[in-house]
XYZ file of C-alpha atoms in Angstrom:
359
model
C 177.250 83.107 199.529
C 176.948 85.140 202.710
C 174.678 88.175 202.444
C 174.885 91.400 204.442
C 171.696 93.336 205.216
C 169.708 90.906 203.018
C 170.762 92.710 199.814
C 174.458 93.562 199.911
C 176.763 90.625 199.029
C 180.179 90.199 200.578
C 181.642 89.668 197.113
C 180.659 89.695 193.456
C 181.195 87.027 190.831
C 182.443 88.571 187.581
C 181.328 86.328 184.731
C 183.633 88.004 182.228
C 183.822 85.931 179.052
C 182.357 82.810 180.653
C 180.558 82.013 177.400
C 183.916 82.170 175.562
C 186.385 80.395 177.909
C 188.967 80.065 175.131
C 189.463 83.841 175.323
C 190.797 83.805 178.874
C 194.379 82.646 178.197
C 194.999 84.964 175.193
C 193.446 87.856 177.111
C 195.622 87.111 180.156
C 198.764 87.166 177.983
C 197.716 90.390 176.250
C 197.069 92.120 179.578
C 200.327 90.798 181.015
C 202.183 92.460 178.136
C 200.189 95.671 177.682
C 199.934 96.651 181.356
C 203.714 97.062 181.907
C 203.940 98.793 178.518
C 201.252 101.262 179.571
C 203.018 101.984 182.866
C 206.473 102.377 181.312
C 205.208 104.504 178.431
C 203.217 106.886 180.600
C 205.969 107.169 183.230
C 208.419 108.010 180.424
C 206.123 110.794 179.167
C 205.851 112.233 182.690
C 209.629 112.080 183.226
C 210.613 113.768 179.969
C 207.944 116.440 180.429
C 209.391 117.279 183.846
C 213.106 116.892 183.080
C 213.373 118.529 179.649
C 213.097 122.363 179.854
C 211.862 122.506 176.249
C 208.703 120.660 177.310
C 207.788 123.062 180.118
C 204.717 124.408 178.310
C 200.934 124.113 178.826
C 200.623 121.434 176.135
C 203.011 119.081 177.934
C 201.623 120.001 181.335
C 198.259 118.675 180.162
C 199.958 115.686 178.531
C 201.550 114.848 181.891
C 198.103 114.856 183.481
C 196.821 112.607 180.696
C 199.638 110.121 181.283
C 198.963 110.105 185.028
C 195.250 109.556 184.371
C 195.973 106.696 181.985
C 198.176 104.987 184.568
C 195.474 105.257 187.231
C 192.795 104.284 184.709
C 194.394 101.014 183.675
C 195.661 100.226 187.205
C 192.115 100.449 188.554
C 191.034 97.406 186.522
C 193.945 95.386 185.081
C 195.423 93.854 188.295
C 192.008 92.509 189.304
C 191.416 91.188 185.785
C 194.791 89.434 185.779
C 193.993 87.869 189.156
C 190.640 86.570 187.896
C 191.922 85.380 184.519
C 194.948 83.653 186.046
C 193.061 81.871 188.815
C 190.076 79.638 189.254
C 188.015 82.216 191.159
C 186.336 85.091 189.311
C 185.342 87.179 192.306
C 185.897 90.668 193.680
C 185.018 91.773 197.197
C 182.221 94.295 197.755
C 184.740 96.846 199.046
C 187.023 96.172 196.073
C 184.095 96.565 193.707
C 183.090 99.879 195.286
C 186.685 101.139 195.146
C 186.973 100.126 191.495
C 183.668 101.838 190.784
C 184.848 105.143 192.277
C 188.320 105.051 190.698
C 187.221 103.944 187.241
C 184.412 106.510 187.130
C 186.674 109.312 188.377
C 189.393 108.620 185.836
C 186.964 108.191 182.948
C 185.072 111.427 183.643
C 188.261 113.395 184.321
C 189.869 112.204 181.089
C 186.845 113.338 179.081
C 187.237 116.835 180.485
C 191.019 116.818 180.056
C 190.737 116.019 176.352
C 188.439 119.034 175.974
C 190.951 121.250 177.811
C 193.751 119.984 175.565
C 191.728 120.814 172.454
C 191.127 124.329 173.791
C 194.864 124.665 174.381
C 195.527 123.733 170.734
C 192.849 126.194 169.616
C 194.538 129.059 171.466
C 198.001 128.022 170.202
C 196.931 127.988 166.536
C 194.143 130.568 166.371
C 195.475 133.042 168.969
C 199.254 132.503 168.851
C 200.161 136.054 169.884
C 198.007 135.789 173.009
C 198.884 132.161 173.842
C 201.291 132.887 176.690
C 198.907 135.456 178.146
C 195.814 133.218 177.966
C 197.382 129.855 178.873
C 199.526 131.069 181.753
C 200.459 128.866 184.700
C 197.608 130.100 186.868
C 194.989 129.388 184.194
C 196.430 125.912 183.540
C 196.365 125.015 187.234
C 192.822 126.357 187.536
C 191.610 124.311 184.548
C 193.211 121.131 185.874
C 191.782 121.724 189.367
C 188.277 122.220 187.972
C 188.726 119.116 185.829
C 189.654 116.936 188.808
C 186.892 118.421 190.959
C 184.248 117.714 188.313
C 185.530 114.179 187.732
C 185.561 113.342 191.436
C 182.128 114.939 191.956
C 180.663 112.879 189.125
C 182.124 109.636 190.471
C 181.126 110.271 194.079
C 177.558 111.231 193.202
C 176.884 108.535 190.604
C 178.746 105.686 192.288
C 177.242 106.449 195.706
C 173.748 106.624 194.219
C 174.324 103.316 192.442
C 175.655 101.559 195.540
C 172.458 102.495 197.397
C 170.373 100.313 195.081
C 169.164 97.022 196.587
C 170.598 93.910 194.978
C 168.152 91.458 196.595
C 170.917 88.949 197.231
C 172.241 88.969 193.672
C 176.027 88.778 193.512
C 176.671 87.907 189.847
C 177.779 90.608 187.408
C 177.884 89.834 183.696
C 180.977 91.948 183.106
C 184.771 92.011 183.530
C 184.725 94.836 186.095
C 182.447 96.789 188.395
C 180.842 99.581 186.390
C 177.863 101.827 187.076
C 175.577 100.642 184.215
C 176.214 97.004 185.109
C 175.307 97.489 188.775
C 172.169 99.446 187.834
C 171.140 96.620 185.511
C 171.808 94.010 188.206
C 169.927 95.877 190.945
C 166.313 95.161 191.784
C 163.524 97.586 192.611
C 162.962 101.077 191.236
C 165.894 102.220 189.058
C 164.433 105.037 186.957
C 166.003 107.765 189.095
C 169.451 106.183 188.744
C 169.058 105.699 185.003
C 167.927 109.304 184.555
C 170.772 110.631 186.724
C 173.297 108.557 184.756
C 171.941 109.827 181.433
C 172.106 113.463 182.545
C 175.594 113.062 184.002
C 176.899 111.278 180.907
C 175.449 114.002 178.700
C 177.495 116.542 180.623
C 180.647 114.421 180.912
C 180.655 113.088 177.342
C 178.606 115.408 175.126
C 179.652 118.829 176.461
C 183.430 118.158 176.238
C 182.891 116.591 172.820
C 181.126 119.755 171.637
C 184.057 121.827 172.929
C 186.472 119.568 171.048
C 184.465 119.786 167.815
C 184.115 123.571 168.083
C 187.849 123.934 168.771
C 188.866 121.827 165.797
C 186.417 123.495 163.440
C 188.066 126.814 164.307
C 191.518 125.214 164.016
C 190.606 123.806 160.599
C 189.557 127.220 159.344
C 192.744 128.795 160.682
C 194.924 126.091 159.094
C 193.260 126.572 155.685
C 194.123 130.257 155.841
C 197.835 129.511 156.241
C 199.457 130.205 152.871
C 202.495 127.927 153.051
C 202.228 124.136 152.950
C 204.985 123.902 155.573
C 202.962 126.056 157.955
C 199.829 123.976 157.419
C 201.799 120.782 157.973
C 203.285 122.092 161.211
C 199.890 123.265 162.509
C 198.294 119.938 161.672
C 201.200 118.056 163.273
C 200.563 119.731 166.628
C 196.951 118.502 166.603
C 197.115 115.092 164.915
C 198.190 113.166 168.027
C 195.418 114.704 170.107
C 192.833 113.979 167.397
C 193.831 110.299 167.325
C 193.627 110.054 171.123
C 190.209 111.756 171.149
C 188.917 109.354 168.486
C 190.180 106.320 170.382
C 188.709 107.495 173.680
C 185.355 108.960 172.702
C 184.389 106.285 170.190
C 184.074 103.464 172.737
C 182.733 105.860 175.393
C 179.869 107.097 173.228
C 179.102 103.584 172.049
C 179.035 102.321 175.638
C 176.879 104.990 177.266
C 174.734 106.625 174.597
C 173.522 103.661 172.547
C 169.975 102.371 173.208
C 170.192 99.407 175.590
C 168.382 97.159 173.109
C 171.177 97.599 170.545
C 173.989 96.532 172.890
C 174.997 92.871 172.774
C 176.014 90.904 175.846
C 179.767 91.068 175.176
C 179.979 94.539 173.628
C 180.313 96.420 176.948
C 183.113 94.036 177.972
C 185.134 94.652 174.820
C 184.483 98.376 175.090
C 185.692 98.412 178.698
C 188.849 96.584 177.618
C 189.391 99.051 174.803
C 189.099 102.318 176.697
C 190.464 100.918 179.970
C 193.461 99.018 178.586
C 194.147 99.685 174.912
C 193.977 103.489 174.869
C 196.213 103.977 177.965
C 198.771 101.715 176.273
C 198.602 103.415 172.868
C 198.538 107.052 174.024
C 202.259 107.299 174.960
C 203.271 105.739 171.636
C 200.955 108.044 169.688
C 202.437 111.142 171.301
C 205.991 109.789 170.993
C 205.871 108.703 167.357
C 204.010 111.782 166.108
C 205.712 114.446 168.216
C 209.304 115.407 167.424
C 209.802 117.228 170.742
C 208.742 114.236 172.841
C 210.688 111.848 170.626
C 213.820 113.992 170.939
C 213.414 114.385 174.705
C 213.026 110.620 175.144
C 216.131 110.044 173.036
C 218.136 112.521 175.118
C 216.903 110.952 178.357
C 217.838 107.467 177.170
C 221.278 108.563 175.943
C 221.935 110.420 179.191
C 220.943 107.399 181.267
C 223.023 105.062 179.092
C 226.136 107.280 179.163
C 225.944 107.689 182.947
C 225.513 103.932 183.426
C 228.447 103.105 181.164
C 230.605 105.767 182.825
C 229.760 104.363 186.250
C 230.640 100.821 185.155
C 233.879 102.059 183.555
C 234.843 103.985 186.693
C 234.263 100.987 188.917
C 236.161 98.576 186.690
C 239.117 100.959 186.385
C 239.282 101.515 190.131
C 239.125 97.766 190.818
C 242.035 97.197 188.485
C 244.071 99.800 190.320
C 243.174 98.282 193.680
C 244.974 95.128 192.615
C 248.246 97.064 192.758
C 248.683 96.414 196.494
C 252.145 97.900 196.562
C 250.844 101.362 195.671
C 249.822 103.944 198.184
C 246.386 105.563 198.059
C 247.767 108.827 196.663
C 249.595 106.950 193.881
C 246.480 105.003 192.954
C 244.392 108.176 192.834
C 246.948 109.891 190.651
C 247.107 106.947 188.270
C 243.324 106.714 188.208
C 242.970 110.387 187.309
C 245.682 110.188 184.663
C 244.038 107.196 182.990
C 240.639 108.880 183.063
C 242.020 112.040 181.474
C 243.769 109.968 178.823
C 240.755 107.756 177.996
C 237.848 110.180 178.439
C 239.423 113.480 177.539
C 239.326 114.868 181.062
C 235.542 115.412 181.259
C 233.808 115.684 184.620
C 237.012 115.712 186.714
C 234.997 116.595 189.783
C 233.268 113.213 189.713
C 236.199 110.952 188.857
C 236.528 109.349 192.264
C 234.032 106.449 192.477
C 231.364 106.617 195.156
């Protein structure tokens, strides 16, 4: 393997599940199915949040950002994993590894902060309903999202750059399925205490502080819900938070286990399964969680699908009807148009007369 500057390899070998080769084919199939599902599901959430006026609220603005993050999150790792699992080579270039390191770290840190912002939004909606519009106005929402992205990018740039400065002493084998900061620190040679300390401090801020905000928000929400006298009111308040609570549990569980456990308690394959879980599984499940447990999103998706289906069928009907009329070669254009319009009025009740003529 060619080495640059005596310590920086041209490419890395990702061992993945080399000790369990039987896992590669099932994992390849699972990723091949879940990746398109994650993309379609998250794109659908973004579309309905933008197209349906009923979803133009802070809650769905943050949900749109979450869907975008999930798409970027899973896209930063799954294509490379599919390439490695489907081929004989298990390598990634040094540039590709660095790019994956920056993207994966940015999306992970940003999503931690976004989940905290979403919990604060639910706190204001339930505990301060009369002031919700005033507190969570468009300017505040944009400011929160901007700060979130800035913090996530700053974390990734600082930590990933610091990690990439470590000497590797010619080592180009990573016992993982992707390029991740802890793995590169473990692989590096020389003095690593500064990097380990910086990673611990940064993870405390990125993981623990947002988690404290989430816990504090939901403790206050719980108290407010218990004070609601009607069971219907309590059910409605809980329904607005249940989806977010499930997403938080799915995301923070693996994250805390990955970064805050003592190194001696982590097995060889545990970080790999954890990376798969919060990099692949959660981005795939999130759209379904919000769709199945949220009546507004479910209704908006249904309306979008019915609108798309009706327009497609109408377009096909228009084209077929016009083609049938074109077979009447003896008719003039004006006669065919008149017959076309008359048939449309008869069959469709005269709706959308302005768009009867096919494009």
